[in-house]
Short mmCIF file of C-alpha atoms and ligand atoms in Angstrom, two decimals:
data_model
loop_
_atom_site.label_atom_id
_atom_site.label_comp_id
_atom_site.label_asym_id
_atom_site.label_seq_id
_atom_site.Cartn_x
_atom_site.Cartn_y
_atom_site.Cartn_z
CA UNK S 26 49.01 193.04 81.86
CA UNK S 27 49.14 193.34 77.80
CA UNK S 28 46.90 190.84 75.95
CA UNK S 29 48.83 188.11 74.83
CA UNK S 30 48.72 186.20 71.70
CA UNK S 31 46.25 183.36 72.31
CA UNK S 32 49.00 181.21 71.10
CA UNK S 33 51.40 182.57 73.21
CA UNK S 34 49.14 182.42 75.98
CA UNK S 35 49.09 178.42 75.45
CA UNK S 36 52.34 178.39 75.50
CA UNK S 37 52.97 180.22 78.58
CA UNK S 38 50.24 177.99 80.39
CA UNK S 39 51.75 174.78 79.09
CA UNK S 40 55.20 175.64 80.88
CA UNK S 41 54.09 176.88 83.69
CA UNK S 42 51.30 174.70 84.28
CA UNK S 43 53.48 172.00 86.53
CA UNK S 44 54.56 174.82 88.78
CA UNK S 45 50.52 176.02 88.59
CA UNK S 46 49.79 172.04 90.00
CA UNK S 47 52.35 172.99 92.99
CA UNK S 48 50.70 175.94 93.78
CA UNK S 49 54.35 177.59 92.88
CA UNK S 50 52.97 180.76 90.91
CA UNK S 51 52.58 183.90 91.61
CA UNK S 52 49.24 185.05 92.88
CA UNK S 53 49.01 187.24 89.53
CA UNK S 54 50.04 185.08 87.13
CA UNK S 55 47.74 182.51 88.73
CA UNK S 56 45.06 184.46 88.26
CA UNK S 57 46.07 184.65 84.80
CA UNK S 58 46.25 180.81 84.12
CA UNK S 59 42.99 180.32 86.03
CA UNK S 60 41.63 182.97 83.54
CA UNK S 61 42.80 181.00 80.48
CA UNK S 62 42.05 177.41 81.89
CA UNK S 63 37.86 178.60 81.94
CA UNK S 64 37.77 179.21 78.61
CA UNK S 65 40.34 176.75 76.99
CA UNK S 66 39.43 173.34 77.10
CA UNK S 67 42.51 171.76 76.06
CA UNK S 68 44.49 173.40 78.43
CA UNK S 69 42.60 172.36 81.04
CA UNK S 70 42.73 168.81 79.77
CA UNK S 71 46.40 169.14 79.77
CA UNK S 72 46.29 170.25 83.17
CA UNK S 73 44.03 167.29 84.34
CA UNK S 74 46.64 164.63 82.39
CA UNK S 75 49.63 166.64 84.28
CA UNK S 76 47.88 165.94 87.69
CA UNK S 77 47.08 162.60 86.65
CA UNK S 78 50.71 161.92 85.98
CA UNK S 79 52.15 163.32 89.38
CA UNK S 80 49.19 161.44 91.13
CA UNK S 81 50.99 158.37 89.13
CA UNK S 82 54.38 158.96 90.49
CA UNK S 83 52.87 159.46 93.62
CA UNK S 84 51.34 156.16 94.11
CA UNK S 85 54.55 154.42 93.05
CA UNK S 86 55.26 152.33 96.08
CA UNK S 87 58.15 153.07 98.55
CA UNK S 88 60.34 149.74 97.75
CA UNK S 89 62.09 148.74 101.31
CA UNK S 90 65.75 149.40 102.11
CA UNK S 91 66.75 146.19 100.96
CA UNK S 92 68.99 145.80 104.10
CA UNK S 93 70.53 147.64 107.00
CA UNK S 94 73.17 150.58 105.53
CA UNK S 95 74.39 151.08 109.18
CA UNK S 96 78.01 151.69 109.29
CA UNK S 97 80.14 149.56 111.11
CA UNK S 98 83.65 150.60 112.45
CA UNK S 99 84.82 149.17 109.77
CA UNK S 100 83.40 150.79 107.18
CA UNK S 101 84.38 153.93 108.68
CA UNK S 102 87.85 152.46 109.10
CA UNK S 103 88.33 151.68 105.38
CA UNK S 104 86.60 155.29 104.09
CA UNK S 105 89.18 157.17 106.72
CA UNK S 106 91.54 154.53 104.95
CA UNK S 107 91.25 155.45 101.43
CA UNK S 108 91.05 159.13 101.01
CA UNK S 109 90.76 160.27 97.36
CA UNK S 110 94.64 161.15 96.82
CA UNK S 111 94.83 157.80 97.47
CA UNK S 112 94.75 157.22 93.91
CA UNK S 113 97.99 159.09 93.43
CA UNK S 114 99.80 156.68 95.49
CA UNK S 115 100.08 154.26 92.16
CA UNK S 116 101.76 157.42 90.00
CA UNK S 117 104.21 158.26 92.96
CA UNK S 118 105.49 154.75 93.29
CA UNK S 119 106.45 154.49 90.01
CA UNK S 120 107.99 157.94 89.54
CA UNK S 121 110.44 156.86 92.82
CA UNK S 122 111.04 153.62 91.08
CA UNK S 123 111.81 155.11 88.44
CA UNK S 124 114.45 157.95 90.09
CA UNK S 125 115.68 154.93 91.74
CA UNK S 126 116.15 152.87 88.37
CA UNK S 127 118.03 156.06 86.81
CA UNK S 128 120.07 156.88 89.66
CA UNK S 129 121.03 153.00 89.70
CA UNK S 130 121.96 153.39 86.36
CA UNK S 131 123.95 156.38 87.00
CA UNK S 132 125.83 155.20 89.54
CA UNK S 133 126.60 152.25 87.54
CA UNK S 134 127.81 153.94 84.62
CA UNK S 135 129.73 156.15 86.89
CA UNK S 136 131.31 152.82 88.28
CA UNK S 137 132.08 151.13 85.02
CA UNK S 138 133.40 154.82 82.88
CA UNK S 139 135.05 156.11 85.81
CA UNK S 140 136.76 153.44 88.24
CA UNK S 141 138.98 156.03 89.68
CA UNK S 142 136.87 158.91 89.35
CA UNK S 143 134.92 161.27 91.36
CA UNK S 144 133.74 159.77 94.19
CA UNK S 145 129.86 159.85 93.92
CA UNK S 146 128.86 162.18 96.77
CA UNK S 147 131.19 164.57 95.29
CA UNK S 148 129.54 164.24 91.87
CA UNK S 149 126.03 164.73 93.36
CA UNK S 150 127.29 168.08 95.00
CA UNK S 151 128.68 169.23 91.49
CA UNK S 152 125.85 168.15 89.82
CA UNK S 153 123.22 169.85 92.35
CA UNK S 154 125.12 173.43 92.08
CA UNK S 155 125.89 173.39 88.14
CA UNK S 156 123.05 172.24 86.65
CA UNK S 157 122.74 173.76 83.27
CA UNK S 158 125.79 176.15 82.64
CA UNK S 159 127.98 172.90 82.91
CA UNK S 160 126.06 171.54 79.88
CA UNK S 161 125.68 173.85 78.07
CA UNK S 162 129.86 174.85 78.44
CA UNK S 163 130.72 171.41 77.83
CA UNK S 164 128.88 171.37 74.70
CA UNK S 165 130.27 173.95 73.50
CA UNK S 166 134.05 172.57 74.20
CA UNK S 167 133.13 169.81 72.33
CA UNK S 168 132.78 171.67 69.02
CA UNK S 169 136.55 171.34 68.32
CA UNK S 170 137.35 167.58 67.84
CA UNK S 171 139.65 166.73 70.49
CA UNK S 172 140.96 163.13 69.63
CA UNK S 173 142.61 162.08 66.64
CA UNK S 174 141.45 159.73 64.24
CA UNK S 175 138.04 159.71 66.13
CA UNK S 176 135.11 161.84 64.97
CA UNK S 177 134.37 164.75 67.05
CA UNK S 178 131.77 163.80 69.81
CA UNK S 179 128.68 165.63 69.01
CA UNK S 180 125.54 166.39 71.74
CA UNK S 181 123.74 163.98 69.79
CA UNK S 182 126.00 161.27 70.73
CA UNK S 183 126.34 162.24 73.98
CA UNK S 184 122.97 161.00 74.54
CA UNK S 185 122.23 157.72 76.85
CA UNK S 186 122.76 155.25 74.07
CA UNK S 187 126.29 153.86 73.79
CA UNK S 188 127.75 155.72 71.14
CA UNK S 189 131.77 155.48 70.11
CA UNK S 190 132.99 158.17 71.96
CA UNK S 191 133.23 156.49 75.51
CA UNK S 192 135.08 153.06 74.22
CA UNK S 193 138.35 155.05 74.22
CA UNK S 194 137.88 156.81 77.99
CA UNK S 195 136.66 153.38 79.33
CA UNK S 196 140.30 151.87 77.78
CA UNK S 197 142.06 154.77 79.52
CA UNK S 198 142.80 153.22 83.38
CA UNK S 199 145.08 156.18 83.81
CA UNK S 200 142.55 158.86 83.46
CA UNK S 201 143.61 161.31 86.30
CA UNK S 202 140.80 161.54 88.94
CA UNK S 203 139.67 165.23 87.97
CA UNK S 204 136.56 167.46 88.25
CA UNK S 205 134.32 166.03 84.74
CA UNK S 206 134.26 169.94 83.44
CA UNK S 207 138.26 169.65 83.06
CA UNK S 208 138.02 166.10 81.99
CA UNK S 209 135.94 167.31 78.82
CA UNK S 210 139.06 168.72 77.79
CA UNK S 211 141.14 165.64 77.73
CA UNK S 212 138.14 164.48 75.03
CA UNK S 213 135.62 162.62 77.56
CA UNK S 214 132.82 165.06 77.48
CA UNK S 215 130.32 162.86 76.14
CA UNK S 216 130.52 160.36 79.03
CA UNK S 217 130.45 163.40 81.20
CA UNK S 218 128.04 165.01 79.84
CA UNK S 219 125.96 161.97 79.57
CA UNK S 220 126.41 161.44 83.25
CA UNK S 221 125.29 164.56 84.49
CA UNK S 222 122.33 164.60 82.31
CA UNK S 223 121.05 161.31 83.78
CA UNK S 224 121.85 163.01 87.28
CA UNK S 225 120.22 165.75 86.48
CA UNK S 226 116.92 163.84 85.50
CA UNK S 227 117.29 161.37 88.75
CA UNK S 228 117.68 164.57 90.85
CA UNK S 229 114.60 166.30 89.53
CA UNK S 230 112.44 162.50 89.63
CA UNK S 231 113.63 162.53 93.71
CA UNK S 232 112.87 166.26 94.18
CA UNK S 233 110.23 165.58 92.77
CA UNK S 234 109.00 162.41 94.72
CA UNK S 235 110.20 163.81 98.21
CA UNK S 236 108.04 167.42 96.91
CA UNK S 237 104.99 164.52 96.82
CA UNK S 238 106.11 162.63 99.73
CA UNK S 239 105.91 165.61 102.15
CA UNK S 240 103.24 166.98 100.81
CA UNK S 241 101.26 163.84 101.42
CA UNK S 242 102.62 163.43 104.84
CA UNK S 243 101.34 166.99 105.63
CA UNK S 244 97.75 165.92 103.94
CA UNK S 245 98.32 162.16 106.14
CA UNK S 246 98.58 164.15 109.54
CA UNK S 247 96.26 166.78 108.90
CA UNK S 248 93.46 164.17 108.42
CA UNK N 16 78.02 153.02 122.93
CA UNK N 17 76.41 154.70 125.88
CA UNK N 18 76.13 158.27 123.93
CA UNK N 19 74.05 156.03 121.32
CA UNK N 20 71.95 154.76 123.75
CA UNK N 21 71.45 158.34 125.29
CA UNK N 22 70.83 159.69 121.79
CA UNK N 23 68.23 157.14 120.80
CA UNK N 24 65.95 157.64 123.76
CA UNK N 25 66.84 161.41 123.45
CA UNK N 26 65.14 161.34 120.12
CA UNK N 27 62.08 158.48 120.13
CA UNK N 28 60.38 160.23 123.14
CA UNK N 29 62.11 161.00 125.98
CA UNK N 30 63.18 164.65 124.82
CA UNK N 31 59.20 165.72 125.66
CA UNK N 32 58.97 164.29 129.23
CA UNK N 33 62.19 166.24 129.64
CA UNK N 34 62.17 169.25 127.57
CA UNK N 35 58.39 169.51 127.48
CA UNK N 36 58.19 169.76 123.75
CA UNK N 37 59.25 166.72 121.23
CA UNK N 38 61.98 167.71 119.02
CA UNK N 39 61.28 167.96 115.06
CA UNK N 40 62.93 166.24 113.08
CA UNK N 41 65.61 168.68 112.08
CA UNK N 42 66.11 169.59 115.48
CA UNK N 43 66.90 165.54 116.25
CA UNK N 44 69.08 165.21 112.62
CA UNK N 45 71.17 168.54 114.07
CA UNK N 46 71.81 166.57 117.50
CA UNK N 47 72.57 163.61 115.80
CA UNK N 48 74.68 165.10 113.48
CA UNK N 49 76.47 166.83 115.82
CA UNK N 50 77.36 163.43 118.04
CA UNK N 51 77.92 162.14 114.56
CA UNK N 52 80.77 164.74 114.18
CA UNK N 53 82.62 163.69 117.86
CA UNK N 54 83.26 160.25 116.17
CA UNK N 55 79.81 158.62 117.68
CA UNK N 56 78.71 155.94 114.76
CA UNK N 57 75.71 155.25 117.03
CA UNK N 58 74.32 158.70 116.25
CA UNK N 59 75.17 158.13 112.96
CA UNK N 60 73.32 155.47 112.61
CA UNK N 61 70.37 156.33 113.44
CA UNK N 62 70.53 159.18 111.18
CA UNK N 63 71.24 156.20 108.69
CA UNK N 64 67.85 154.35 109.92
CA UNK N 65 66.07 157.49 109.43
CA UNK N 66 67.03 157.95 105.63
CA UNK N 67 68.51 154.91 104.30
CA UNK N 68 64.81 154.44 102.51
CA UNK N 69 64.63 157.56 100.70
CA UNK N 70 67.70 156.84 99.81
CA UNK N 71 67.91 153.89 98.55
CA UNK N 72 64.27 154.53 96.56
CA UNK N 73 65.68 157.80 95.13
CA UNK N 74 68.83 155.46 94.15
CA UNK N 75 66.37 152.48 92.82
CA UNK N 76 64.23 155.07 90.85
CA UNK N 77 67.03 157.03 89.58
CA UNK N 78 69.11 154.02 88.47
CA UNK N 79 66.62 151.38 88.06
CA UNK N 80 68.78 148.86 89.30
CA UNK N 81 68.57 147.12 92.58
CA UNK N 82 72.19 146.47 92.66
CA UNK N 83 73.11 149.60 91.49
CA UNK N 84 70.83 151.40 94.13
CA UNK N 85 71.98 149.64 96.88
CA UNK N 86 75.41 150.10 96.42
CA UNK N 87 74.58 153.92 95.64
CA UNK N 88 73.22 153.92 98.95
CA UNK N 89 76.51 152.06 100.87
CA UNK N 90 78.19 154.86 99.26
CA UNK N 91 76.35 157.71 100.04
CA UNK N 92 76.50 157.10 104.03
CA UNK N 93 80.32 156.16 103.94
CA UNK N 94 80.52 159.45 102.07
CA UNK N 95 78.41 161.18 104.23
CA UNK N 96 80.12 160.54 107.61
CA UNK N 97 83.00 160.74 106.07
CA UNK N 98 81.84 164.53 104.88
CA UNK N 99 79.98 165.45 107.90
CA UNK N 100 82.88 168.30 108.32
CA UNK N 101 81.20 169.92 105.62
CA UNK N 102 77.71 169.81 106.42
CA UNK N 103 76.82 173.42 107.33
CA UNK N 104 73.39 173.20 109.09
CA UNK N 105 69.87 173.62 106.93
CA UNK N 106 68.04 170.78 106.03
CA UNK N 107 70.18 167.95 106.87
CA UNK N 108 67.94 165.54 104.08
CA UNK N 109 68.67 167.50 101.52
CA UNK N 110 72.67 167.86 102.42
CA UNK N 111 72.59 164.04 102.32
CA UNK N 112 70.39 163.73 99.38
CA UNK N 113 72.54 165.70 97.11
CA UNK N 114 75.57 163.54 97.91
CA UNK N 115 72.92 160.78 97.16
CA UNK N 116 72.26 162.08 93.47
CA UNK N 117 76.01 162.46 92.73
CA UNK N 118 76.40 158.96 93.50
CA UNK N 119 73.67 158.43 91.17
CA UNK N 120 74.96 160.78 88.53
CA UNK N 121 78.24 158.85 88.68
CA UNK N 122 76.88 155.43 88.33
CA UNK N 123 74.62 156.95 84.92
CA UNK N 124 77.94 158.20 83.89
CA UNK N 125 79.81 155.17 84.37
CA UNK N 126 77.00 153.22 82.67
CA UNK N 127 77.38 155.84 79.92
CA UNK N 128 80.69 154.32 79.21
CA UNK N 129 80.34 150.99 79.50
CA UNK N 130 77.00 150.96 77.52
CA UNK N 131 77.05 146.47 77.30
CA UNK N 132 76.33 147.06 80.83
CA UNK N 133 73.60 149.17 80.39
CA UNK N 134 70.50 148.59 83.12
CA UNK N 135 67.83 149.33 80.72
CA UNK N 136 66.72 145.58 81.23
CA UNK N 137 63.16 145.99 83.07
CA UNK N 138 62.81 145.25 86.58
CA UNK N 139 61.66 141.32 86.35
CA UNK N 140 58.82 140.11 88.93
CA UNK N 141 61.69 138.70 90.75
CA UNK N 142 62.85 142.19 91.43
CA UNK N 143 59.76 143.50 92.86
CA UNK N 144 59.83 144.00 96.34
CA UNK N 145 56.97 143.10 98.36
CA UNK N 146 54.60 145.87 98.42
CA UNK N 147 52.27 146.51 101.39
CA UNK N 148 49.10 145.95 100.32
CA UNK N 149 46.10 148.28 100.23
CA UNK N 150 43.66 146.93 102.39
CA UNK N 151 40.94 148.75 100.42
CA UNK N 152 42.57 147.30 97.19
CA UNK N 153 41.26 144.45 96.14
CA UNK N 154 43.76 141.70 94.08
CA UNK N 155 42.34 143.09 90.85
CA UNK N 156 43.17 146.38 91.72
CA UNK N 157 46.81 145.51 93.62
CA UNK N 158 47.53 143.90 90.23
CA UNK N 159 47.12 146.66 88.56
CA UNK N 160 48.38 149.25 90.69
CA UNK N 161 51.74 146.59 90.54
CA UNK N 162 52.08 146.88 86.40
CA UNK N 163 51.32 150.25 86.60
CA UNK N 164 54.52 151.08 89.39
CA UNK N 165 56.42 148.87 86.89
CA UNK N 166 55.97 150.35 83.64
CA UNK N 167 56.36 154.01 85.39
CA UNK N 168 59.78 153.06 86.72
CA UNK N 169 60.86 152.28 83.26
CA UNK N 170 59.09 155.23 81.63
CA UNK N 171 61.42 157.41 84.51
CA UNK N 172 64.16 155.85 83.24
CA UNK N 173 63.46 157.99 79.14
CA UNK N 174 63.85 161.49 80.75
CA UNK N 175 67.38 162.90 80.87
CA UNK N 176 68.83 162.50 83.92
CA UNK N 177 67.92 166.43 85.86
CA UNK N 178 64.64 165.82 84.98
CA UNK N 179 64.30 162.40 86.35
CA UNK N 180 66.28 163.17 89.57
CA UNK N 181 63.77 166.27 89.60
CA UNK N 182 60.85 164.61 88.94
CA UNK N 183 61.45 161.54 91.30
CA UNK N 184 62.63 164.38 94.55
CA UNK N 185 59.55 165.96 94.06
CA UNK N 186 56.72 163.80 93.28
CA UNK N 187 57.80 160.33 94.54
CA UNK N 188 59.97 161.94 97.58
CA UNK N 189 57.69 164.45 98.26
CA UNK N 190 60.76 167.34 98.08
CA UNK N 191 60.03 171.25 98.19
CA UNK N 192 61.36 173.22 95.10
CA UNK N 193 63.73 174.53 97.78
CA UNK N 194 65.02 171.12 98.79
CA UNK N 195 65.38 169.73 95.31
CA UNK N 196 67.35 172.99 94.58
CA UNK N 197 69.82 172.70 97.45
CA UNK N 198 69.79 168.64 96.73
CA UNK N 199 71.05 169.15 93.14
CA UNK N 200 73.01 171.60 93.38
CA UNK N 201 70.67 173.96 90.67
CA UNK N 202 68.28 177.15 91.28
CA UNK N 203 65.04 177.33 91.58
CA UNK N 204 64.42 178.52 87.97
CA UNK N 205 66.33 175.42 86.83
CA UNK N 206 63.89 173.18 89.11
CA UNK N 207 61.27 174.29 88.14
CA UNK N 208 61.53 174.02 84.65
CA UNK N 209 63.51 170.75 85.06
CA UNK N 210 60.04 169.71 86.46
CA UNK N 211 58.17 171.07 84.04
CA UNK N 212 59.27 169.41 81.17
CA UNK N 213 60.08 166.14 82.87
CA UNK N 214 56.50 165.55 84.47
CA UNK N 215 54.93 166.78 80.25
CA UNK N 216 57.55 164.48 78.85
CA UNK N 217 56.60 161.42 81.19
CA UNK N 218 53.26 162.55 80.60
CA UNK N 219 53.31 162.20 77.11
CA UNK N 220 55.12 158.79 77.84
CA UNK N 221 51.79 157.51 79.82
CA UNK N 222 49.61 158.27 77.21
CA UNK N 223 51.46 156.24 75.07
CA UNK N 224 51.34 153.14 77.50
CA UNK N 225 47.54 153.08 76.39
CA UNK N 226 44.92 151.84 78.97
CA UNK N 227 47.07 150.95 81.24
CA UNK N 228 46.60 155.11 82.79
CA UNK N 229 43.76 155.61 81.22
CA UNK N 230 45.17 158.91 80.17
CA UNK N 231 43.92 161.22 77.33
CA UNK N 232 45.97 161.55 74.66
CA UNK N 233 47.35 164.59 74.00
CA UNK N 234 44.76 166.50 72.25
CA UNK N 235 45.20 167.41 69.03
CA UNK N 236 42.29 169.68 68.04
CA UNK N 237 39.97 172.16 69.91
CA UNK N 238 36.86 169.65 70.29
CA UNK N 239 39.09 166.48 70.58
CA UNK N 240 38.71 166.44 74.23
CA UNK N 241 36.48 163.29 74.35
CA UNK N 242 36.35 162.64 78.10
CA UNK N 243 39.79 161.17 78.94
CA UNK N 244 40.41 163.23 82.27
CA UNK N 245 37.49 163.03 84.49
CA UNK N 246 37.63 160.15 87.03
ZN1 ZN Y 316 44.90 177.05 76.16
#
C-alpha cells in the first residue's frame, strides 16, 4: 500500500470509520485504520464519539405496537376492493358522460336540422366508414358559394356554434332525404359537416371508453 | 380457522416434538407466508404479530409521529398481503420492511407538500409510551435515559431521509448491511455510506445537545482531546 497523505489518511478513516465500528472492512484496510487510530488521537476520539452515538440509538427504547395491526376479512376485503386503477374509474366516468353528452347533442341536432333526414343508424354507419375524406371533400365543395344573397359558408363557421348558414336548411321542410355528402351540394354543408364532426368526436370518446372498459374488465377478472 | 390453529402450534413449539428440530424463524415466516398466499389470514396474522413492532417503531422513528406511524403500519400489512404474490423468498423481514419504508417515504413526501402539517412538533410526555423499566436503573437514571430517547428521536428526525431510514434499520433495528440494502431498495456501497454520514451527522447533533450525552465535542486541534470519551 502507497503512503498516504496524513490528511488524506484522516479522511479516509473518518468515512470509513462507521463501517470500521461494524466490523464491515476489509481485513487489510482494517489493519490500516487500526494502524492510524494508535498514533492519532483525534481519530480515535472520533471513533469513541461514533460508538457512543450508535450505543445511543441503541438504547432508544422499543415503543409498543400501539394496538393489534391484525387484518380482519375486512380489511382484506376493502384492499382486494380498491386496486390502484381504481383511481381511473373517476377519469373514465366522465369521458363516457361526456361521449354520452355529445352524442345527445348530436342526435339532437340531427333531430331538429334534419326532421326528414337520414335516419340515425344510417348516419352512424356513414360516419364510421368516411371519417376524414368526407370532411375534408366537403370542405372543399364549400369553397364556391352556393346560395345567393348568403355569404359562402366557410369551415370556420361550420364549427359547433350556431352560425348563419343552417337558419336557411332548418326553414327548408322539403329538403329531400339524401346521403349529407350530396346534400352539401344543395348548400347545407356546414350543418353536415358540423354533424359529422361532433360524430366523429362522440365515436372516438365511446371507442375510447369501451377500449377502457374492456381493458378493465380483463384487469377485473384477472385479479 | 383450523389451518390457523394448525399453523400457530406448528410454529410456538410443536414443530420440535415432531420434526425433532425447532424451526428458525425464516423457516416459520416461509410456512406462514406460504398459508398466507392460499388466502389463510390466520397465517397472516401471525406473521403480523411477529413484526407489527418493528414496524411500527421503524414507522414512529422514521416519521416521528404516532399517528402517522400507526397508520404507516395499517398500511404496510394491507399492502403486504395484498403483495404477497410478489414476495420471492429471502428474508421475509426485510421484503416487508421495504414496503414499510415506502410507506414512510410517502408520508415524508406528502408532509413535504403540505408543510402547515408538518410533524416537527416534539413528541410531548403525553406521547411517550410506557417504557419497561430497567430494574438496575434507578429513577434518576430512568429519567434520564427517558430525555435522552426523546431528544434522539428528534435529532433523527435532522438527517435526510436515506440516512435516517439507514441509520434507524441498523442501529435501532438491529439490520445487517445486507438487509438494509434489500429493505431500501439501494446497494451496499450506498448503505454504507448512507450510514456513515448519518451516524457523523447525528453525532455531531449529540454533541451539540451538551451534557445531556456527555459527548466530546468534535475536536478541533491535535491536543484538544480533554477526556470526553472514556466512560
Ligand atoms: Zn487521524
Amino acid at each position: 500500500m502507497p503512503p498516504w497523505p496524513l490528511k488524506d489518511t484522516h479522511r479516509w478513516v473518518r468515512r470509513e470509520l462507521s463501517a470500521y465500528l461494524d466490523g464491515r472492512l476489509e481485513a487489510a484496510a482494517a489493519r490500516r485504520m487500526e494502524a492510524h487510530l494508535v498514533g492519532c488521537a483525534r481519530c480515535r476520539e472520533e471513533l469513541e464519539s461514533l460508538r457512543d452515538t450508535v450505543a445511543a440509538l441503541a438504547a432508544l427504547p422499543q415503543t409498543p405496537a400501539p394496538r393489534s395491526f391484525r387484518l380482519t376479512p375486512k380489511d382484506v376485503e376493502r384492499s382486494k376492493a380498491t386496486p390502484v386503477w381504481v383511481g381511473w374509474l373517476p377519469a373514465l366516468r366522465l369521458a363516457s358522460a361526456a361521449a354520452t353528452v355529445l352524442l345527445l347533442m348530436v342526435l339532437g341536432a340531427d333531430a331538429l336540422l334534419y326532421p326528414p333526414a337520414l335516419p340515425a343508424p344510417a348516419a352512424m354507419g356513414l360516419a364510421a366508414q368516411a371519417p376524414k375524406e368526407g370532411i375534408t371533400r366537403e370542405a372543399a365543395q364549400q369553397v364556391p358559394p352556393a346560395v345567393e344573397g348568403t355569404p359562402a359558408p366557410t369551415l370556420r363557421d361550420a364549427a359547433p356554434g350556431a352560425g348563419p348558414a343552417p337558419a336557411p336548411v332548418a326553414s327548408q321542410p322539403g329538403t329531400p332525404a339524401v346521403a349529407p355528402d350530396r346534400a352539401t351540394d344543395g348548400g347545407a354543408g356546414a350543418p353536415a359537416l358540423r354533424r359529422i364532426a361532433m360524430f366523429l368526436v362522440a365515436l372516438a370518446l365511446m371507442l375510447l371508453g369501451a377500449t377502457a372498459g374492456l381493458t378493465l374488465a380483463r384487469r377485473v377478472r384477472g385479479y | 380457522m383450523t389451518g390457523g390453529v394448525v399453523l400457530y402450534a406448528f410454529c410456538h413449539g410443536l414443530s420440535s416434538s415432531l420434526i425433532g428440530a425447532p424451526l428458525t424463524g425464516m423457516e416459520q415466516d416461509e410456512i406462514l407466508v406460504q398459508a398466507s398466499r392460499q388466502g389463510d389470514l390466520d397465517g397472516f396474522n401471525l406473521l403480523v404479530d411477529r413484526y407489527q413492532g418493528q414496524v411500527y417503531n421503524l414507522a414512529l422513528r422514521v416519521l416521528h409521529d404516532h399517528a402517522a406511524a400507526e397508520d404507516a403500519t395499517q398500511e404496510t400489512f394491507v399492502a403486504a398481503f395484498r403483495g404477497l404474490a410478489s414476495y420471492r423468498g429471502g428474508s421475509f423481514r426485510a421484503w416487508l420492511m421495504r414496503i414499510a419504508v415506502n410507506r414512510c417515504h410517502d408520508e415524508l413526501r406528502r408532509q413535504r407538500r403540505r408543510p402547515a402539517q408538518s410533524l416537527d412538533r416534539p413528541l410531548g410526555p403525553e406521547d411517550q409510551p410506557p417504557e419497561v423499566a430497567d430494574p438496575v436503573a434507578g429513577p434518576e437514571d430512568l429519567a434520564l435515559q427517558r430525555e435522552r430517547g426523546r431528544a434522539l428521536a428528534g435529532l433523527l428526525l435532522d438527517l435526510p431521509p436515506d440516512q435516517r431510514v439507514a441509520v434507524v434499520l441498523s442501529d435501532v433495528q438491529g439490520f445487517s448491511y445486507e438487509e438494509i440494502a434489500a429493505a431500501t431498495g439501494a446497494g451496499l456501497g450506498t448503505v454504507k455510506s448512507r450510514l456513515s454520514r448519518g451516524r457523523a451527522r447525528l453525532r455531531d447533533l449529540l454533541a451539540g445537545q451538551g451534557e445531556l450525552f456527555a459527548l466530546p465535542e468534535r475536536p478541533k486541534a491535535e491536543g484538544g482531546a480533554a477526556g470526553g470519551g472514556e466512560r
